[in-house]
PDB file of N, CA and C in Angstrom:
ATOM      1  N   LYS W   1      34.145  23.359  21.288  1.00  0.00           N
ATOM      2  CA  LYS W   1      35.120  22.450  21.884  1.00  0.00           C
ATOM      3  C   LYS W   1      35.044  21.057  21.235  1.00  0.00           C
ATOM      4  N   GLN W   2      33.846  20.587  20.976  1.00  0.00           N
ATOM      5  CA  GLN W   2      33.683  19.259  20.359  1.00  0.00           C
ATOM      6  C   GLN W   2      34.339  19.229  18.975  1.00  0.00           C
ATOM      7  N   TRP W   3      34.180  20.290  18.202  1.00  0.00           N
ATOM      8  CA  TRP W   3      34.773  20.387  16.866  1.00  0.00           C
ATOM      9  C   TRP W   3      36.298  20.313  16.960  1.00  0.00           C
ATOM     10  N   TYR W   4      36.873  21.040  17.896  1.00  0.00           N
ATOM     11  CA  TYR W   4      38.327  21.031  18.090  1.00  0.00           C
ATOM     12  C   TYR W   4      38.807  19.629  18.462  1.00  0.00           C
ATOM     13  N   GLN W   5      38.134  18.980  19.393  1.00  0.00           N
ATOM     14  CA  GLN W   5      38.534  17.641  19.827  1.00  0.00           C
ATOM     15  C   GLN W   5      38.438  16.635  18.685  1.00  0.00           C
ATOM     16  N   ARG W   6      37.420  16.756  17.853  1.00  0.00           N
ATOM     17  CA  ARG W   6      37.269  15.855  16.697  1.00  0.00           C
ATOM     18  C   ARG W   6      38.473  15.990  15.770  1.00  0.00           C
ATOM     19  N   ARG W   7      38.903  17.222  15.523  1.00  0.00           N
ATOM     20  CA  ARG W   7      40.050  17.468  14.650  1.00  0.00           C
ATOM     21  C   ARG W   7      41.323  16.865  15.233  1.00  0.00           C
ATOM     22  N   VAL W   8      41.550  17.111  16.520  1.00  0.00           N
ATOM     23  CA  VAL W   8      42.768  16.619  17.165  1.00  0.00           C
ATOM     24  C   VAL W   8      42.798  15.090  17.161  1.00  0.00           C
ATOM     25  N   ARG W   9      41.681  14.461  17.502  1.00  0.00           N
ATOM     26  CA  ARG W   9      41.638  12.985  17.530  1.00  0.00           C
ATOM     27  C   ARG W   9      41.900  12.400  16.146  1.00  0.00           C
ATOM     28  N   ALA W  10      41.298  12.968  15.122  1.00  0.00           N
ATOM     29  CA  ALA W  10      41.497  12.455  13.758  1.00  0.00           C
ATOM     30  C   ALA W  10      42.963  12.569  13.350  1.00  0.00           C
ATOM     31  N   LEU W  11      43.577  13.720  13.574  1.00  0.00           N
ATOM     32  CA  LEU W  11      44.975  13.907  13.193  1.00  0.00           C
ATOM     33  C   LEU W  11      45.898  12.996  13.996  1.00  0.00           C
ATOM     34  N   HIS W  12      45.601  12.814  15.260  1.00  0.00           N
ATOM     35  CA  HIS W  12      46.422  11.932  16.088  1.00  0.00           C
ATOM     36  C   HIS W  12      46.353  10.487  15.573  1.00  0.00           C
ATOM     37  N   LYS W  13      45.152  10.019  15.253  1.00  0.00           N
ATOM     38  CA  LYS W  13      45.015   8.647  14.728  1.00  0.00           C
ATOM     39  C   LYS W  13      45.745   8.486  13.400  1.00  0.00           C
ATOM     40  N   ILE W  14      45.663   9.495  12.546  1.00  0.00           N
ATOM     41  CA  ILE W  14      46.362   9.431  11.259  1.00  0.00           C
ATOM     42  C   ILE W  14      47.868   9.364  11.489  1.00  0.00           C
ATOM     43  N   SER W  15      48.379  10.114  12.454  1.00  0.00           N
ATOM     44  CA  SER W  15      49.823  10.116  12.719  1.00  0.00           C
ATOM     45  C   SER W  15      50.320   8.747  13.186  1.00  0.00           C
ATOM     46  N   ARG W  16      49.414   7.892  13.650  1.00  0.00           N
ATOM     47  CA  ARG W  16      49.787   6.571  14.163  1.00  0.00           C
ATOM     48  C   ARG W  16      49.643   5.450  13.119  1.00  0.00           C
ATOM     49  N   ILE W  17      49.258   5.784  11.896  1.00  0.00           N
ATOM     50  CA  ILE W  17      49.194   4.787  10.820  1.00  0.00           C
ATOM     51  C   ILE W  17      50.615   4.290  10.540  1.00  0.00           C
ATOM     52  N   ASP W  18      50.751   2.981  10.331  1.00  0.00           N
ATOM     53  CA  ASP W  18      52.067   2.406  10.024  1.00  0.00           C
ATOM     54  C   ASP W  18      52.738   3.152   8.876  1.00  0.00           C
ATOM     55  N   ASN W  19      54.019   3.456   9.065  1.00  0.00           N
ATOM     56  CA  ASN W  19      54.896   4.085   8.074  1.00  0.00           C
ATOM     57  C   ASN W  19      54.647   5.570   7.862  1.00  0.00           C
ATOM     58  N   VAL W  20      53.713   6.188   8.588  1.00  0.00           N
ATOM     59  CA  VAL W  20      53.533   7.639   8.512  1.00  0.00           C
ATOM     60  C   VAL W  20      54.561   8.287   9.427  1.00  0.00           C
ATOM     61  N   VAL W  21      55.359   9.185   8.862  1.00  0.00           N
ATOM     62  CA  VAL W  21      56.397   9.876   9.617  1.00  0.00           C
ATOM     63  C   VAL W  21      55.866  11.214  10.126  1.00  0.00           C
ATOM     64  N   ASN W  22      55.165  11.963   9.292  1.00  0.00           N
ATOM     65  CA  ASN W  22      54.626  13.271   9.656  1.00  0.00           C
ATOM     66  C   ASN W  22      53.229  13.463   9.085  1.00  0.00           C
ATOM     67  N   VAL W  23      52.389  14.138   9.851  1.00  0.00           N
ATOM     68  CA  VAL W  23      51.132  14.696   9.338  1.00  0.00           C
ATOM     69  C   VAL W  23      51.425  16.163   9.157  1.00  0.00           C
ATOM     70  N   TYR W  24      51.275  16.638   7.933  1.00  0.00           N
ATOM     71  CA  TYR W  24      51.763  17.971   7.606  1.00  0.00           C
ATOM     72  C   TYR W  24      50.686  18.794   6.918  1.00  0.00           C
ATOM     73  N   ASP W  25      50.600  20.048   7.283  1.00  0.00           N
ATOM     74  CA  ASP W  25      49.735  21.013   6.612  1.00  0.00           C
ATOM     75  C   ASP W  25      48.259  20.612   6.587  1.00  0.00           C
ATOM     76  N   PRO W  26      47.704  20.199   7.741  1.00  0.00           N
ATOM     77  CA  PRO W  26      46.277  19.835   7.742  1.00  0.00           C
ATOM     78  C   PRO W  26      45.386  21.081   7.679  1.00  0.00           C
ATOM     79  N   HIS W  27      44.335  20.980   6.907  1.00  0.00           N
ATOM     80  CA  HIS W  27      43.308  22.028   6.845  1.00  0.00           C
ATOM     81  C   HIS W  27      41.969  21.321   7.024  1.00  0.00           C
ATOM     82  N   LEU W  28      41.314  21.605   8.134  1.00  0.00           N
ATOM     83  CA  LEU W  28      40.054  20.951   8.473  1.00  0.00           C
ATOM     84  C   LEU W  28      39.031  22.040   8.777  1.00  0.00           C
ATOM     85  N   TRP W  29      37.890  22.005   8.083  1.00  0.00           N
ATOM     86  CA  TRP W  29      36.896  23.038   8.315  1.00  0.00           C
ATOM     87  C   TRP W  29      35.486  22.531   8.065  1.00  0.00           C
ATOM     88  N   GLN W  30      34.548  23.279   8.598  1.00  0.00           N
ATOM     89  CA  GLN W  30      33.136  22.963   8.398  1.00  0.00           C
ATOM     90  C   GLN W  30      32.620  23.861   7.289  1.00  0.00           C
ATOM     91  N   TYR W  31      32.262  23.257   6.158  1.00  0.00           N
ATOM     92  CA  TYR W  31      31.793  23.990   4.988  1.00  0.00           C
ATOM     93  C   TYR W  31      30.326  24.385   5.141  1.00  0.00           C
ATOM     94  N   SER W  32      29.548  23.471   5.681  1.00  0.00           N
ATOM     95  CA  SER W  32      28.128  23.737   5.940  1.00  0.00           C
ATOM     96  C   SER W  32      27.707  22.894   7.136  1.00  0.00           C
ATOM     97  N   SER W  33      26.437  22.922   7.453  1.00  0.00           N
ATOM     98  CA  SER W  33      25.980  22.161   8.617  1.00  0.00           C
ATOM     99  C   SER W  33      26.128  20.652   8.420  1.00  0.00           C
ATOM    100  N   THR W  34      26.236  20.194   7.174  1.00  0.00           N
ATOM    101  CA  THR W  34      26.353  18.755   6.918  1.00  0.00           C
ATOM    102  C   THR W  34      27.656  18.345   6.236  1.00  0.00           C
ATOM    103  N   VAL W  35      28.509  19.308   5.914  1.00  0.00           N
ATOM    104  CA  VAL W  35      29.738  19.002   5.176  1.00  0.00           C
ATOM    105  C   VAL W  35      30.959  19.448   5.973  1.00  0.00           C
ATOM    106  N   LEU W  36      31.801  18.464   6.353  1.00  0.00           N
ATOM    107  CA  LEU W  36      33.091  18.723   6.980  1.00  0.00           C
ATOM    108  C   LEU W  36      34.170  18.354   5.970  1.00  0.00           C
ATOM    109  N   VAL W  37      35.133  19.239   5.777  1.00  0.00           N
ATOM    110  CA  VAL W  37      36.152  19.072   4.749  1.00  0.00           C
ATOM    111  C   VAL W  37      37.527  18.914   5.405  1.00  0.00           C
ATOM    112  N   ALA W  38      38.350  18.022   4.845  1.00  0.00           N
ATOM    113  CA  ALA W  38      39.710  17.819   5.342  1.00  0.00           C
ATOM    114  C   ALA W  38      40.676  17.682   4.174  1.00  0.00           C
ATOM    115  N   THR W  39      41.765  18.430   4.241  1.00  0.00           N
ATOM    116  CA  THR W  39      42.900  18.197   3.347  1.00  0.00           C
ATOM    117  C   THR W  39      44.114  17.984   4.245  1.00  0.00           C
ATOM    118  N   VAL W  40      44.882  16.941   3.959  1.00  0.00           N
ATOM    119  CA  VAL W  40      46.014  16.563   4.806  1.00  0.00           C
ATOM    120  C   VAL W  40      47.150  16.086   3.914  1.00  0.00           C
ATOM    121  N   ARG W  41      48.364  16.452   4.277  1.00  0.00           N
ATOM    122  CA  ARG W  41      49.551  15.927   3.604  1.00  0.00           C
ATOM    123  C   ARG W  41      50.262  15.002   4.571  1.00  0.00           C
ATOM    124  N   LEU W  42      50.678  13.852   4.075  1.00  0.00           N
ATOM    125  CA  LEU W  42      51.367  12.864   4.895  1.00  0.00           C
ATOM    126  C   LEU W  42      52.740  12.589   4.300  1.00  0.00           C
ATOM    127  N   TYR W  43      53.744  12.576   5.156  1.00  0.00           N
ATOM    128  CA  TYR W  43      55.087  12.187   4.770  1.00  0.00           C
ATOM    129  C   TYR W  43      55.280  10.770   5.274  1.00  0.00           C
ATOM    130  N   VAL W  44      55.588   9.853   4.362  1.00  0.00           N
ATOM    131  CA  VAL W  44      55.716   8.440   4.723  1.00  0.00           C
ATOM    132  C   VAL W  44      57.122   7.941   4.409  1.00  0.00           C
ATOM    133  N   ASN W  45      57.512   6.863   5.087  1.00  0.00           N
ATOM    134  CA  ASN W  45      58.841   6.307   4.824  1.00  0.00           C
ATOM    135  C   ASN W  45      58.822   5.476   3.536  1.00  0.00           C
ATOM    136  N   ALA W  46      59.991   5.021   3.138  1.00  0.00           N
ATOM    137  CA  ALA W  46      60.146   4.320   1.856  1.00  0.00           C
ATOM    138  C   ALA W  46      59.391   2.998   1.799  1.00  0.00           C
ATOM    139  N   ARG W  47      59.099   2.389   2.949  1.00  0.00           N
ATOM    140  CA  ARG W  47      58.399   1.096   2.979  1.00  0.00           C
ATOM    141  C   ARG W  47      56.890   1.228   2.791  1.00  0.00           C
ATOM    142  N   ALA W  48      56.371   2.413   2.870  1.00  0.00           N
ATOM    143  CA  ALA W  48      54.919   2.616   2.876  1.00  0.00           C
ATOM    144  C   ALA W  48      54.278   2.271   1.539  1.00  0.00           C
ATOM    145  N   ASN W  49      53.098   1.701   1.624  1.00  0.00           N
ATOM    146  CA  ASN W  49      52.237   1.518   0.460  1.00  0.00           C
ATOM    147  C   ASN W  49      51.307   2.732   0.464  1.00  0.00           C
ATOM    148  N   GLU W  50      51.529   3.638  -0.472  1.00  0.00           N
ATOM    149  CA  GLU W  50      50.815   4.914  -0.461  1.00  0.00           C
ATOM    150  C   GLU W  50      49.297   4.745  -0.499  1.00  0.00           C
ATOM    151  N   GLN W  51      48.809   3.832  -1.324  1.00  0.00           N
ATOM    152  CA  GLN W  51      47.363   3.648  -1.439  1.00  0.00           C
ATOM    153  C   GLN W  51      46.749   3.129  -0.142  1.00  0.00           C
ATOM    154  N   ARG W  52      47.473   2.262   0.537  1.00  0.00           N
ATOM    155  CA  ARG W  52      46.992   1.749   1.824  1.00  0.00           C
ATOM    156  C   ARG W  52      46.947   2.869   2.868  1.00  0.00           C
ATOM    157  N   VAL W  53      47.972   3.708   2.893  1.00  0.00           N
ATOM    158  CA  VAL W  53      48.016   4.829   3.828  1.00  0.00           C
ATOM    159  C   VAL W  53      46.864   5.798   3.547  1.00  0.00           C
ATOM    160  N   ILE W  54      46.645   6.117   2.273  1.00  0.00           N
ATOM    161  CA  ILE W  54      45.547   7.019   1.903  1.00  0.00           C
ATOM    162  C   ILE W  54      44.206   6.424   2.324  1.00  0.00           C
ATOM    163  N   SER W  55      44.021   5.141   2.071  1.00  0.00           N
ATOM    164  CA  SER W  55      42.766   4.480   2.429  1.00  0.00           C
ATOM    165  C   SER W  55      42.519   4.523   3.937  1.00  0.00           C
ATOM    166  N   LYS W  56      43.552   4.222   4.724  1.00  0.00           N
ATOM    167  CA  LYS W  56      43.405   4.243   6.177  1.00  0.00           C
ATOM    168  C   LYS W  56      43.145   5.658   6.688  1.00  0.00           C
ATOM    169  N   ALA W  57      43.857   6.627   6.150  1.00  0.00           N
ATOM    170  CA  ALA W  57      43.657   8.018   6.575  1.00  0.00           C
ATOM    171  C   ALA W  57      42.245   8.489   6.231  1.00  0.00           C
ATOM    172  N   LYS W  58      41.775   8.139   5.043  1.00  0.00           N
ATOM    173  CA  LYS W  58      40.418   8.526   4.649  1.00  0.00           C
ATOM    174  C   LYS W  58      39.383   7.866   5.560  1.00  0.00           C
ATOM    175  N   ASP W  59      39.579   6.588   5.891  1.00  0.00           N
ATOM    176  CA  ASP W  59      38.663   5.899   6.809  1.00  0.00           C
ATOM    177  C   ASP W  59      38.608   6.605   8.165  1.00  0.00           C
ATOM    178  N   ILE W  60      39.767   7.043   8.654  1.00  0.00           N
ATOM    179  CA  ILE W  60      39.812   7.754   9.942  1.00  0.00           C
ATOM    180  C   ILE W  60      39.055   9.071   9.852  1.00  0.00           C
ATOM    181  N   LEU W  61      39.270   9.807   8.778  1.00  0.00           N
ATOM    182  CA  LEU W  61      38.572  11.088   8.625  1.00  0.00           C
ATOM    183  C   LEU W  61      37.060  10.884   8.542  1.00  0.00           C
ATOM    184  N   ILE W  62      36.632   9.883   7.791  1.00  0.00           N
ATOM    185  CA  ILE W  62      35.197   9.587   7.686  1.00  0.00           C
ATOM    186  C   ILE W  62      34.642   9.172   9.049  1.00  0.00           C
ATOM    187  N   GLU W  63      35.403   8.350   9.767  1.00  0.00           N
ATOM    188  CA  GLU W  63      35.004   7.918  11.114  1.00  0.00           C
ATOM    189  C   GLU W  63      34.788   9.118  12.053  1.00  0.00           C
ATOM    190  N   HIS W  64      35.528  10.197  11.817  1.00  0.00           N
ATOM    191  CA  HIS W  64      35.410  11.395  12.651  1.00  0.00           C
ATOM    192  C   HIS W  64      34.459  12.439  12.042  1.00  0.00           C
ATOM    193  N   GLY W  65      33.671  12.027  11.047  1.00  0.00           N
ATOM    194  CA  GLY W  65      32.611  12.881  10.530  1.00  0.00           C
ATOM    195  C   GLY W  65      32.935  13.715   9.308  1.00  0.00           C
ATOM    196  N   PHE W  66      34.151  13.581   8.761  1.00  0.00           N
ATOM    197  CA  PHE W  66      34.499  14.368   7.575  1.00  0.00           C
ATOM    198  C   PHE W  66      33.873  13.727   6.342  1.00  0.00           C
ATOM    199  N   THR W  67      33.268  14.551   5.510  1.00  0.00           N
ATOM    200  CA  THR W  67      32.545  14.046   4.349  1.00  0.00           C
ATOM    201  C   THR W  67      33.303  14.262   3.035  1.00  0.00           C
ATOM    202  N   GLU W  68      34.193  15.237   3.008  1.00  0.00           N
ATOM    203  CA  GLU W  68      35.012  15.516   1.824  1.00  0.00           C
ATOM    204  C   GLU W  68      36.471  15.486   2.266  1.00  0.00           C
ATOM    205  N   CYS W  69      37.285  14.602   1.639  1.00  0.00           N
ATOM    206  CA  CYS W  69      38.668  14.418   2.079  1.00  0.00           C
ATOM    207  C   CYS W  69      39.628  14.448   0.893  1.00  0.00           C
ATOM    208  N   SER W  70      40.749  15.124   1.092  1.00  0.00           N
ATOM    209  CA  SER W  70      41.836  15.107   0.117  1.00  0.00           C
ATOM    210  C   SER W  70      43.122  14.814   0.877  1.00  0.00           C
ATOM    211  N   ILE W  71      43.814  13.748   0.469  1.00  0.00           N
ATOM    212  CA  ILE W  71      45.014  13.303   1.180  1.00  0.00           C
ATOM    213  C   ILE W  71      46.154  13.200   0.179  1.00  0.00           C
ATOM    214  N   GLN W  72      47.253  13.890   0.470  1.00  0.00           N
ATOM    215  CA  GLN W  72      48.438  13.842  -0.371  1.00  0.00           C
ATOM    216  C   GLN W  72      49.535  13.106   0.380  1.00  0.00           C
ATOM    217  N   VAL W  73      50.215  12.197  -0.304  1.00  0.00           N
ATOM    218  CA  VAL W  73      51.305  11.437   0.312  1.00  0.00           C
ATOM    219  C   VAL W  73      52.609  11.784  -0.383  1.00  0.00           C
ATOM    220  N   ASP W  74      53.602  12.150   0.422  1.00  0.00           N
ATOM    221  CA  ASP W  74      54.962  12.378  -0.070  1.00  0.00           C
ATOM    222  C   ASP W  74      55.844  11.306   0.532  1.00  0.00           C
ATOM    223  N   LYS W  75      56.582  10.622  -0.322  1.00  0.00           N
ATOM    224  CA  LYS W  75      57.413   9.507   0.132  1.00  0.00           C
ATOM    225  C   LYS W  75      58.847   9.970   0.387  1.00  0.00           C
ATOM    226  N   GLU W  76      59.484   9.306   1.318  1.00  0.00           N
ATOM    227  CA  GLU W  76      60.855   9.606   1.702  1.00  0.00           C
ATOM    228  C   GLU W  76      61.784   9.670   0.490  1.00  0.00           C
ATOM    229  N   LEU W  77      61.573   8.808  -0.486  1.00  0.00           N
ATOM    230  CA  LEU W  77      62.427   8.781  -1.673  1.00  0.00           C
ATOM    231  C   LEU W  77      62.334  10.089  -2.451  1.00  0.00           C
ATOM    232  N   PHE W  78      61.169  10.729  -2.430  1.00  0.00           N
ATOM    233  CA  PHE W  78      60.992  12.020  -3.096  1.00  0.00           C
ATOM    234  C   PHE W  78      61.902  13.067  -2.461  1.00  0.00           C
ATOM    235  N   ARG W  79      61.922  13.087  -1.137  1.00  0.00           N
ATOM    236  CA  ARG W  79      62.769  14.043  -0.426  1.00  0.00           C
ATOM    237  C   ARG W  79      64.236  13.811  -0.759  1.00  0.00           C
ATOM    238  N   LYS W  80      64.647  12.553  -0.771  1.00  0.00           N
ATOM    239  CA  LYS W  80      66.042  12.233  -1.077  1.00  0.00           C
ATOM    240  C   LYS W  80      66.391  12.641  -2.510  1.00  0.00           C
ATOM    241  N   ALA W  81      65.465  12.447  -3.427  1.00  0.00           N
ATOM    242  CA  ALA W  81      65.718  12.822  -4.818  1.00  0.00           C
ATOM    243  C   ALA W  81      65.901  14.330  -4.949  1.00  0.00           C
ATOM    244  N   ILE W  82      65.042  15.098  -4.299  1.00  0.00           N
ATOM    245  CA  ILE W  82      65.184  16.558  -4.364  1.00  0.00           C
ATOM    246  C   ILE W  82      66.488  16.996  -3.713  1.00  0.00           C
ATOM    247  N   LYS W  83      66.816  16.379  -2.582  1.00  0.00           N
ATOM    248  CA  LYS W  83      68.034  16.746  -1.865  1.00  0.00           C
ATOM    249  C   LYS W  83      69.274  16.480  -2.730  1.00  0.00           C
ATOM    250  N   SER W  84      69.222  15.459  -3.573  1.00  0.00           N
ATOM    251  CA  SER W  84      70.371  15.111  -4.403  1.00  0.00           C
ATOM    252  C   SER W  84      70.688  16.183  -5.442  1.00  0.00           C
ATOM    253  N   TYR W  85      69.711  17.050  -5.738  1.00  0.00           N
ATOM    254  CA  TYR W  85      69.954  18.123  -6.697  1.00  0.00           C
ATOM    255  C   TYR W  85      70.666  19.308  -6.077  1.00  0.00           C
ATOM    256  N   GLY W  86      70.904  19.258  -4.789  1.00  0.00           N
ATOM    257  CA  GLY W  86      71.683  20.303  -4.132  1.00  0.00           C
ATOM    258  C   GLY W  86      70.843  21.158  -3.208  1.00  0.00           C
ATOM    259  N   PRO W  87      71.531  21.931  -2.388  1.00  0.00           N
ATOM    260  CA  PRO W  87      70.832  22.704  -1.350  1.00  0.00           C
ATOM    261  C   PRO W  87      69.905  23.774  -1.906  1.00  0.00           C
ATOM    262  N   SER W  88      70.204  24.337  -3.069  1.00  0.00           N
ATOM    263  CA  SER W  88      69.339  25.418  -3.569  1.00  0.00           C
ATOM    264  C   SER W  88      67.948  24.896  -3.895  1.00  0.00           C
ATOM    265  N   LEU W  89      67.832  23.719  -4.480  1.00  0.00           N
ATOM    266  CA  LEU W  89      66.517  23.158  -4.777  1.00  0.00           C
ATOM    267  C   LEU W  89      65.804  22.756  -3.494  1.00  0.00           C
ATOM    268  N   LEU W  90      66.539  22.191  -2.553  1.00  0.00           N
ATOM    269  CA  LEU W  90      65.943  21.808  -1.271  1.00  0.00           C
ATOM    270  C   LEU W  90      65.436  23.044  -0.539  1.00  0.00           C
ATOM    271  N   ASP W  91      66.220  24.122  -0.530  1.00  0.00           N
ATOM    272  CA  ASP W  91      65.790  25.369   0.113  1.00  0.00           C
ATOM    273  C   ASP W  91      64.543  25.926  -0.549  1.00  0.00           C
ATOM    274  N   SER W  92      64.493  25.880  -1.882  1.00  0.00           N
ATOM    275  CA  SER W  92      63.318  26.382  -2.597  1.00  0.00           C
ATOM    276  C   SER W  92      62.089  25.550  -2.275  1.00  0.00           C
ATOM    277  N   ALA W  93      62.258  24.246  -2.226  1.00  0.00           N
ATOM    278  CA  ALA W  93      61.131  23.364  -1.928  1.00  0.00           C
ATOM    279  C   ALA W  93      60.593  23.649  -0.527  1.00  0.00           C
ATOM    280  N   GLU W  94      61.486  23.852   0.439  1.00  0.00           N
ATOM    281  CA  GLU W  94      61.031  24.162   1.793  1.00  0.00           C
ATOM    282  C   GLU W  94      60.372  25.537   1.840  1.00  0.00           C
ATOM    283  N   LYS W  95      60.949  26.506   1.134  1.00  0.00           N
ATOM    284  CA  LYS W  95      60.410  27.865   1.132  1.00  0.00           C
ATOM    285  C   LYS W  95      58.994  27.897   0.575  1.00  0.00           C
ATOM    286  N   TYR W  96      58.752  27.133  -0.482  1.00  0.00           N
ATOM    287  CA  TYR W  96      57.441  27.144  -1.131  1.00  0.00           C
ATOM    288  C   TYR W  96      56.557  25.986  -0.706  1.00  0.00           C
ATOM    289  N   ASN W  97      56.940  25.302   0.379  1.00  0.00           N
ATOM    290  CA  ASN W  97      56.105  24.263   0.979  1.00  0.00           C
ATOM    291  C   ASN W  97      55.785  23.149  -0.021  1.00  0.00           C
ATOM    292  N   LEU W  98      56.813  22.595  -0.633  1.00  0.00           N
ATOM    293  CA  LEU W  98      56.624  21.558  -1.645  1.00  0.00           C
ATOM    294  C   LEU W  98      56.800  20.150  -1.100  1.00  0.00           C
ATOM    295  N   GLY W  99      56.572  19.954   0.160  1.00  0.00           N
ATOM    296  CA  GLY W  99      56.563  18.601   0.715  1.00  0.00           C
ATOM    297  C   GLY W  99      57.917  18.056   1.104  1.00  0.00           C
ATOM    298  N   VAL W 100      58.856  18.911   1.442  1.00  0.00           N
ATOM    299  CA  VAL W 100      60.153  18.442   1.896  1.00  0.00           C
ATOM    300  C   VAL W 100      60.212  18.650   3.399  1.00  0.00           C
ATOM    301  N   TYR W 101      60.602  17.625   4.115  1.00  0.00           N
ATOM    302  CA  TYR W 101      60.560  17.648   5.573  1.00  0.00           C
ATOM    303  C   TYR W 101      61.953  17.511   6.134  1.00  0.00           C
ATOM    304  N   SER W 102      62.193  18.193   7.228  1.00  0.00           N
ATOM    305  CA  SER W 102      63.543  18.209   7.777  1.00  0.00           C
ATOM    306  C   SER W 102      63.718  17.339   9.009  1.00  0.00           C
ATOM    307  N   GLY W 103      62.645  16.784   9.564  1.00  0.00           N
ATOM    308  CA  GLY W 103      62.794  15.998  10.775  1.00  0.00           C
ATOM    309  C   GLY W 103      61.842  14.835  10.816  1.00  0.00           C
ATOM    310  N   ASN W 104      61.962  14.043  11.865  1.00  0.00           N
ATOM    311  CA  ASN W 104      61.081  12.887  12.010  1.00  0.00           C
ATOM    312  C   ASN W 104      60.010  13.091  13.065  1.00  0.00           C
ATOM    313  N   GLU W 105      59.933  14.289  13.632  1.00  0.00           N
ATOM    314  CA  GLU W 105      58.919  14.539  14.650  1.00  0.00           C
ATOM    315  C   GLU W 105      57.541  14.639  13.994  1.00  0.00           C
ATOM    316  N   ASN W 106      56.526  14.274  14.725  1.00  0.00           N
ATOM    317  CA  ASN W 106      55.165  14.428  14.216  1.00  0.00           C
ATOM    318  C   ASN W 106      54.761  15.882  14.312  1.00  0.00           C
ATOM    319  N   ILE W 107      54.241  16.408  13.232  1.00  0.00           N
ATOM    320  CA  ILE W 107      53.785  17.793  13.198  1.00  0.00           C
ATOM    321  C   ILE W 107      52.263  17.749  13.127  1.00  0.00           C
ATOM    322  N   LEU W 108      51.625  18.286  14.121  1.00  0.00           N
ATOM    323  CA  LEU W 108      50.169  18.346  14.139  1.00  0.00           C
ATOM    324  C   LEU W 108      49.777  19.806  14.326  1.00  0.00           C
ATOM    325  N   ARG W 109      49.880  20.596  13.282  1.00  0.00           N
ATOM    326  CA  ARG W 109      49.500  22.001  13.348  1.00  0.00           C
ATOM    327  C   ARG W 109      48.048  22.109  12.933  1.00  0.00           C
ATOM    328  N   ILE W 110      47.246  22.721  13.746  1.00  0.00           N
ATOM    329  CA  ILE W 110      45.816  22.823  13.474  1.00  0.00           C
ATOM    330  C   ILE W 110      45.494  24.262  13.132  1.00  0.00           C
ATOM    331  N   ASN W 111      44.933  24.449  11.940  1.00  0.00           N
ATOM    332  CA  ASN W 111      44.563  25.797  11.498  1.00  0.00           C
ATOM    333  C   ASN W 111      43.158  26.135  11.898  1.00  0.00           C
TER     334      ASN W 111
END
């Protein structure tokens, strides 16, 4: 139960970072007794400073005991650029999970 709560709290705090629109595709696991691993994708709006968002997200993960972290940021402009190429590319990107998001709701799916 403690492990589950740690994961939920970390993801919730990350979702509240300024300019973060979605927390997407989180994978959080315990590799060994001393190593907790996190990979997270964040969708941010056009105003976001990606490096600042990554730094804050990493600080939150470390604060919650994660020792190995990988954070990917996809910016709103990327989604708009892909969408401009037409629906077939947008559909392919969504089908293959290439970081295209369809809504503004926070997604906190825990694997």
